[in-house]
Structures are given as structure tokens and as C-alpha cells.
Coordinates of C-alpha atoms (C1' of nucleotides) and ligand atoms in Angstrom, one line a residue:
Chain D
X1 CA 55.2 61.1 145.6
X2 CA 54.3 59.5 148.9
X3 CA 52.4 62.9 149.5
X4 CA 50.4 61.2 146.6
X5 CA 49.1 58.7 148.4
X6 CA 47.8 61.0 151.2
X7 CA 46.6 63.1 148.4
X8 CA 44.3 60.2 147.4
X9 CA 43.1 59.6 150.7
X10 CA 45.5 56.5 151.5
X11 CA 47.2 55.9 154.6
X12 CA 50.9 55.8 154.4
X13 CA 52.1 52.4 155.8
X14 CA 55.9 51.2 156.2
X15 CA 55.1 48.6 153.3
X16 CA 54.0 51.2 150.8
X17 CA 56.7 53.4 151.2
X18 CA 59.2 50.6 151.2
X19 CA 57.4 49.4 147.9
X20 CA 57.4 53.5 146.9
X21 CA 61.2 53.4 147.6
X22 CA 62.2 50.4 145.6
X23 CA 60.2 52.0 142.2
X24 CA 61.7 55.1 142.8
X25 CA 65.3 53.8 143.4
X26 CA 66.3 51.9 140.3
X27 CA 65.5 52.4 137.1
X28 CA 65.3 49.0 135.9
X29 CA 62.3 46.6 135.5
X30 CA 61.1 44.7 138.3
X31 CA 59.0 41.6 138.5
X32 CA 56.6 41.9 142.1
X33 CA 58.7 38.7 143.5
X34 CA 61.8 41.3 142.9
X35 CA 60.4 44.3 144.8
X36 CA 59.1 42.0 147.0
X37 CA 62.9 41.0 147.5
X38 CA 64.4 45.0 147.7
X39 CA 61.2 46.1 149.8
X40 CA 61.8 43.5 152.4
X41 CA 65.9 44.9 152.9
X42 CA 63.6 48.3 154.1
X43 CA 60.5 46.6 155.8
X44 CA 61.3 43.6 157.0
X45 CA 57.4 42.5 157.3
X46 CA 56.2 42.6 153.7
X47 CA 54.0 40.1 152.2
X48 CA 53.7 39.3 148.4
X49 CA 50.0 40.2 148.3
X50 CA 50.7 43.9 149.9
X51 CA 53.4 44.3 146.8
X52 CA 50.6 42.9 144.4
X53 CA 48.2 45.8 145.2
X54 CA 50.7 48.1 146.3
X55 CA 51.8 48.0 142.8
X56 CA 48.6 48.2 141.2
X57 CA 47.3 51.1 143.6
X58 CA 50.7 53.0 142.4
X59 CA 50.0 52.1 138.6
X60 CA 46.6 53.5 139.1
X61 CA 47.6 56.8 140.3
X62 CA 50.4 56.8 137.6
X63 CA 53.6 56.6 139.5
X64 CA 54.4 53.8 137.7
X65 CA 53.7 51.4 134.7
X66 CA 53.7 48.2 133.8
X67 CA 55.1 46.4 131.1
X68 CA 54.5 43.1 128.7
X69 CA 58.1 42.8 127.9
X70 CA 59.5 39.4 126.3
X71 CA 61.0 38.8 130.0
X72 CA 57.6 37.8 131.4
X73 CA 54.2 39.8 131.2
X74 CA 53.8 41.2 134.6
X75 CA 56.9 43.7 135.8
X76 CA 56.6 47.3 136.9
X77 CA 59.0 50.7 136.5
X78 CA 58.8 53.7 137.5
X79 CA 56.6 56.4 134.9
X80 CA 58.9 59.8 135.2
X81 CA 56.9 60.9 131.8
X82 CA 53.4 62.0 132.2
X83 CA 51.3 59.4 129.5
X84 CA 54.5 58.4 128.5
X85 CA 55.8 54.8 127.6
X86 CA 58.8 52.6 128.2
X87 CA 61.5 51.9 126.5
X88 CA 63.3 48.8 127.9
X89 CA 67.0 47.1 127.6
X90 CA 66.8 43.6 126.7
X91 CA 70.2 42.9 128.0
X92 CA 70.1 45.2 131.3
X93 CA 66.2 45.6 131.9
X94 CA 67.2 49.2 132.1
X95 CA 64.5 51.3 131.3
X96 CA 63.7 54.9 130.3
X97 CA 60.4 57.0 129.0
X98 CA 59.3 58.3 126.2
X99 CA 56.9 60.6 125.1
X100 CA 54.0 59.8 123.3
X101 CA 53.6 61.9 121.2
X102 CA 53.2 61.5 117.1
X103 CA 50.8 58.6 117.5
X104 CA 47.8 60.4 117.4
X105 CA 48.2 60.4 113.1
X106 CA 48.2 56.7 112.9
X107 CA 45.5 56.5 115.7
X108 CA 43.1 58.4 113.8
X109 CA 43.8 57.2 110.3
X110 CA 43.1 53.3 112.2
X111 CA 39.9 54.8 113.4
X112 CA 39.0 56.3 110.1
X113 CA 39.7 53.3 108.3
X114 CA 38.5 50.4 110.3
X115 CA 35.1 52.3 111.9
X116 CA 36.6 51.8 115.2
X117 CA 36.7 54.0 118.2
X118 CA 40.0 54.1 120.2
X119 CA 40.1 54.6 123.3
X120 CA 43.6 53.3 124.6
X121 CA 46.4 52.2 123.7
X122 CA 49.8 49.9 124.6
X123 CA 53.2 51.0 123.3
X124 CA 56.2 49.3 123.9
X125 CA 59.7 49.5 122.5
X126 CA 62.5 46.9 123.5
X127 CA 66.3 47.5 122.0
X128 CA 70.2 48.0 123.8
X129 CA 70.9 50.9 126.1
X130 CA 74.1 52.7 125.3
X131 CA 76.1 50.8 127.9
X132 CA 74.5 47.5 126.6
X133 CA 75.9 48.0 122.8
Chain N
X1 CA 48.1 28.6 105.2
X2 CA 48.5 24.7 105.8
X3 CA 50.9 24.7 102.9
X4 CA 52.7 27.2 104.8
X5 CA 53.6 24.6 108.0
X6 CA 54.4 22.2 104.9
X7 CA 56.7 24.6 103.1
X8 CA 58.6 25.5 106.7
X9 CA 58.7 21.3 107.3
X10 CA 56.1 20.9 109.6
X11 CA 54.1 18.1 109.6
X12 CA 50.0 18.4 108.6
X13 CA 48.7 16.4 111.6
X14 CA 44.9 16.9 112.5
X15 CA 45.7 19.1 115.4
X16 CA 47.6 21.2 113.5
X17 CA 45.0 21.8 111.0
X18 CA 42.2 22.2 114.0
X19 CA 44.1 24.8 115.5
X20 CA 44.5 27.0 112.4
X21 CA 40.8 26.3 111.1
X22 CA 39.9 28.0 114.2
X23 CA 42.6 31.1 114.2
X24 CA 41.0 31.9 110.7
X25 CA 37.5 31.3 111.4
X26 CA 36.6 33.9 113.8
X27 CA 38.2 37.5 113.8
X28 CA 37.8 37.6 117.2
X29 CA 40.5 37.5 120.4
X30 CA 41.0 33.8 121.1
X31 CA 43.0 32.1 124.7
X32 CA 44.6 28.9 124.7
X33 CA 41.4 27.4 126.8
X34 CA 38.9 29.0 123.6
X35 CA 41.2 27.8 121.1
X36 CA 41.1 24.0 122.6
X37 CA 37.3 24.3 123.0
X38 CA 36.5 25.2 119.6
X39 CA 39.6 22.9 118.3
X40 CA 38.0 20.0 120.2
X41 CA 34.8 20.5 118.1
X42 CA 37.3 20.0 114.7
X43 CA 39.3 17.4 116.1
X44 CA 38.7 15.6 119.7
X45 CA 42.0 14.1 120.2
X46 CA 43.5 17.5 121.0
X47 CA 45.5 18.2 124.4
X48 CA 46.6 21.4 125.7
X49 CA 50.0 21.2 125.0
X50 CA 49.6 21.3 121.5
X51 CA 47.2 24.0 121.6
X52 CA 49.9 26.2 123.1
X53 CA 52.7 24.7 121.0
X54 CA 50.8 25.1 117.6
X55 CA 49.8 28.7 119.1
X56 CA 53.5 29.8 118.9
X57 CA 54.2 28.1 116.4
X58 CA 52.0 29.6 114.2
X59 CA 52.8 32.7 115.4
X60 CA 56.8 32.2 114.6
X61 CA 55.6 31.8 111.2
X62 CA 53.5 34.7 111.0
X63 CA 50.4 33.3 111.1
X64 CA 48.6 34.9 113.9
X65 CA 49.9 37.8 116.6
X66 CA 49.6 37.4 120.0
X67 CA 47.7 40.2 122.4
X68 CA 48.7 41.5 125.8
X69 CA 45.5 43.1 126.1
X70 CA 43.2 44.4 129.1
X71 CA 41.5 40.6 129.3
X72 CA 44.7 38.5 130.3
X73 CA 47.9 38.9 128.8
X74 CA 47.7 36.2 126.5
X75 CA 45.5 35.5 123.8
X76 CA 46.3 35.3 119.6
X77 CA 44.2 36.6 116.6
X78 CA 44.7 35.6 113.1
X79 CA 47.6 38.0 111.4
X80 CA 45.8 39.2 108.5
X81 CA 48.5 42.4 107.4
X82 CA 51.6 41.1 107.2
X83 CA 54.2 42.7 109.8
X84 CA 51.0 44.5 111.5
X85 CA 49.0 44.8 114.6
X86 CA 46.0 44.5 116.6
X87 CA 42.8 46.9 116.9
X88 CA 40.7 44.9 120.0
X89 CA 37.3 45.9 120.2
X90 CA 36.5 45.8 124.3
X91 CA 32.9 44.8 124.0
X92 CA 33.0 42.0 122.2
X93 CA 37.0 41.0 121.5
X94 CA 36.5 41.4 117.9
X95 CA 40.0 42.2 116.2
X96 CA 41.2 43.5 112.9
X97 CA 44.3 44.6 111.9
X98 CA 45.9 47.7 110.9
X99 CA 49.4 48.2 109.2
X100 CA 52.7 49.3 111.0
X101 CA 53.6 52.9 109.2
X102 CA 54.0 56.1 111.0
X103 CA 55.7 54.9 114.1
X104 CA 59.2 54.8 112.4
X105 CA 59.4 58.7 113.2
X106 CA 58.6 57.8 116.9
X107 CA 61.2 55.2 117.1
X108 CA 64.0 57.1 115.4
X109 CA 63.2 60.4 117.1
X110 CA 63.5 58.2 120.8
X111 CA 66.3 56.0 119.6
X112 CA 68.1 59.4 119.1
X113 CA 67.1 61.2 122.1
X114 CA 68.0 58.2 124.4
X115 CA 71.2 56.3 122.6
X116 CA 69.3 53.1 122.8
X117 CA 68.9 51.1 120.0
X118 CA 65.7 50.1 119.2
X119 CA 65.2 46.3 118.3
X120 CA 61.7 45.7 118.4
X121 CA 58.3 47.0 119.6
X122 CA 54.5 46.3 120.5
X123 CA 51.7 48.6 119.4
X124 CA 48.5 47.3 120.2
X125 CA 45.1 49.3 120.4
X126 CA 41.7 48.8 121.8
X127 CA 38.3 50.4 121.7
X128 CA 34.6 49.8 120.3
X129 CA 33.9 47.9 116.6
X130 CA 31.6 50.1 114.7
X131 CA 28.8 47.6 116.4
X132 CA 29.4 48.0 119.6
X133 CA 29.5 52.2 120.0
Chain A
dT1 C1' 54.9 -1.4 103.4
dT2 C1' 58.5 -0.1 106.5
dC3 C1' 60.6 3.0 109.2
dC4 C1' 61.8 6.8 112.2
dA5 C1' 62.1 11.6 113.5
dA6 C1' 58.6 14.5 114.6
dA7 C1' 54.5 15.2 117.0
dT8 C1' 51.2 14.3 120.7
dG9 C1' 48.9 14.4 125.3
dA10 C1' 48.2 12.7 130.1
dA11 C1' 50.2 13.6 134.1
dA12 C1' 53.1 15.8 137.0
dG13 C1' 55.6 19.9 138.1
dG14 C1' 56.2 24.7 139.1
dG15 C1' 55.6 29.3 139.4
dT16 C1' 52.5 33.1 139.7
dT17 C1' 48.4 35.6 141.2
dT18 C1' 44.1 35.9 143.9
dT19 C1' 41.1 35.0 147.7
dT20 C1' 40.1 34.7 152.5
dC21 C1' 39.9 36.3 156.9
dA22 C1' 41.7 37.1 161.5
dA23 C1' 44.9 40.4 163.3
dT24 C1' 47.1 44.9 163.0
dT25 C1' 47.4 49.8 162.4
dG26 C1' 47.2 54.8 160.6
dG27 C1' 45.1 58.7 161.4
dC28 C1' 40.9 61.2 162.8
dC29 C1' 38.4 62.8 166.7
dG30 C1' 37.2 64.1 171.2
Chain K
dC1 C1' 47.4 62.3 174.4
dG2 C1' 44.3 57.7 174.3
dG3 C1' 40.2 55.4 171.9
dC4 C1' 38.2 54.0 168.0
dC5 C1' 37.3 52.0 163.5
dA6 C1' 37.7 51.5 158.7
dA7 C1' 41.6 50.6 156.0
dT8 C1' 45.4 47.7 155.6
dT9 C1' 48.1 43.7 156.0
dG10 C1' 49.9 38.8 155.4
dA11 C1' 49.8 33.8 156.1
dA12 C1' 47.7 30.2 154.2
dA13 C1' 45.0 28.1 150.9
dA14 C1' 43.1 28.1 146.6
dA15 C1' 42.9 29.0 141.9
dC16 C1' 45.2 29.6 137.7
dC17 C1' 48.1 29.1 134.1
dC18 C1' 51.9 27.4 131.6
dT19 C1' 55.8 24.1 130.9
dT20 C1' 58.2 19.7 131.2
dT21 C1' 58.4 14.9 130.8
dC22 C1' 58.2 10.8 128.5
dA23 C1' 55.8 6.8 126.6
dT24 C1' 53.0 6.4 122.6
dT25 C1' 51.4 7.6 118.1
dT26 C1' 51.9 9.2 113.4
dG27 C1' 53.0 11.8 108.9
dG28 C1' 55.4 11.3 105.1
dA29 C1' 59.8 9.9 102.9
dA30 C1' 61.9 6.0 100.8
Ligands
MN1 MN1 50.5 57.0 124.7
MN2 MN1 55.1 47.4 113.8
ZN3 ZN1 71.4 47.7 128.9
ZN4 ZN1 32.7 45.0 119.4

DNA sequence: TTCCAAATGAAAGGGTTTTTCAATTGGCCG
DNA sequence: CGGCCAATTGAAAAACCCTTTCATTTGGAA
């Protein structure tokens, strides 16, 4: 995944692989002032802003995605799925993906009925993991 | 819709009222800061604070939905379909809604596959209004 | 009317995100 | 290997947004 970046034609600092190594470790949701927090126990020197756009750069090239949970509007997680979506834990902030698939019906029928085009859209589900129960 | 905040036991007070004229005037996307401008117009005695309490307030009782769209993450449109949600047009933020059926097959079939237990969920979808394409 | 809990808003507080810009550095090239 | 330079970084400041506080006002019941 860091080979990703390369890919792209980023250089690979210590501060985006620490912020690449923080995504990739947990699989909970994490606020930027949180990887901020775990990125600095691998790079010492990390600033706030480098996690900011690190993040962004990584949601852009879909390694991970961002979610508008109830616990804040701005936290990241890893995406394993391809054009998938998460599915978060409201008591642990655990989170794992989903599919999408079987949206495509009520997209259309939306279009069809209100004239619209779509052109994205934001799926989010929020419930109790199985530990969480 | 005023009798609604009566029938919950909210008081009518002129704020109250500016605030909701202007959630079902216009069908389009509306922030705190556009709601106070165009409540300001209604009513001049109106502070910020009560825009964003009235805001959640009416959206506790159903009244409007708030989006996590592209253009901030916080913004409210009049609820129109009971237990619904949002169709954004990108060009010019107009909104309408579209009911919630066809994603219970999604959730189930993910609920299942996952052992979570799904609680809750946001659906919202953006594009172009038939006058914008 | 009188009365009071509910409602309001100005001001202050607090946290988050962005901008700026001088210093640093990854990686290409000779 | 060095040297070079555009890309990257982060401290500081600014901008932004939202919430809390609390003295004052007010809707509506009696
Ligand atoms: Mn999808
Ligand atoms: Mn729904
Ligand atoms: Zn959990
Ligand atoms: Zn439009």
C-alpha cells in the first residue's frame, strides 16, 4: 500500500508511512487528533497539518474512507472493500466493510422518479459488533 | 407544522416560527449561517444559538433532515417523506426527497454476514436537478 | 393580570481545520 | 556517491464553527 504512494508519484516520507501504519493497524475509527496521537509513538516529528492531508491524499487514492458518524463528522478507517462502505460500532468504534452492492435498484428508481442524475452517493450504517451485544 | 412544536410542548415564540418559515420555504440545502440570514429577514431579534437549537430541534421532531454532504458537513433541508432521505443536486443545492425502501435487503444481508447489529443508517445522494444537466 | 419555567442571545469559551511560509528532505540525475 | 530542486513538512497564526453560560425576556397557563 505504501508502494501506492510511489505508484502515484508521491514521495514516501517517515510521516506518511507512520500515518499509513496507524490506518492499517486498527480497525477502529480514528479522529485526525487520534492518528495524530498513534503516528507520533512511530515518528516522533509529526505535525497535525501533515495528518490532515496525509489523510486526505490516502482517502483520495482509496486506502481509506471517511465517515460522518454520530461520534463527530470527520474520522477516518481503513477501506479493505473496493467502493465499499462502513459499517461502524457505536459502542467500540469498531468498524468493518461492506459491499455495495444492491443499491443500484433504488438509485435508479430515485433517478427515474425525481428527474435527477446521480452521480455519488454516502452510505453509512451504525449498530453493535458481536463483542459489543 | 407550528402546531407540531405545540403538540410536543414547545413554545410558539417568533424565532421559532422564523426558523421553520424558512426550512419550508425553499427546497434547497440550507447552513446554520443561511438559515439566520434569511430568519433575520422574518424576525430580527434572532441570535445564533437559537438557530442551531431550533435546527435540532426540529429535526428531533422530524421536521427537517440534516446533510453531511460534499459542501460542509452540516446543513438541514425540510423533511418532506416521512422516515426518508436526501437527493442534493450539486449545482445549485436544491434537495428533494426520496423514500427509504430497498435498503432493508442491504442491511439484513450485512447484519448477517458481519454479526453486527444494525441500529441505524445514513443514505444520502447527490447529483444534477433535471435543471442543471 | 400575575407568574414562572421555558426560551433567548450576547459574549466568552473551546475545539477543529486551514493557511502561511521558512526550513527540510526524498529521490532523480549526473 | 554528492548536488539539486520540487515536493513536503510543521510551527504559528488565522479562520471557522459550534457550544456553554447566564442574565434577561417571554409564552401561555391559571
Ligand atoms: Mn457505494
Ligand atoms: Mn432509511
Ligand atoms: Zn463494538
Ligand atoms: Zn440543480
Amino acid at each position: 500500500m505504501a508502494q501506492g504512494l510511489r505508484a502515484h508519484g508521491y514521495k514516501l516520507t517517515a510521516q506518511r508511512l507512520a500515518v499509513l501504519q496507524v490506518m492499517q493497524e486498527g480497525n477502529e475509527l480514528l479522529t485526525p487528533a487520534e492518528v495524530l496521537d498513534r503516528g507520533r509513538k512511530i515518528h516522533s516529528r509529526l505535525g497535525m497539518t501533515t495528518v490532515y492531508r496525509t489523510l486526505e491524499l490516502l482517502r483520495e487514492l482509496g486506502f481509506v474512507r471517511r465517515v460522518h458518524g454520530a461520534e463527530g463528522c470527520r474520522a477516518y478507517a481503513q477501506a479493505r472493500e473496493q467502493d465499499g462502505h462502513h459499517l461502524v460500532c457505536q459502542a467500540c468504534r469498531r468498524v468493518v466493510d461492506f459491499p455495495c452492492s444492491g443499491l443500484n435498484e433504488l438509485i435508479e428508481q430515485t433517478a427515474r422518479r425525481t428527474g435527477f442524475s446521480v452521480e455519488s452517493h454516502l452510505l453509512e450504517l451504525a449498530g453493535l459488533c458481536p463483542a459489543c451485544q
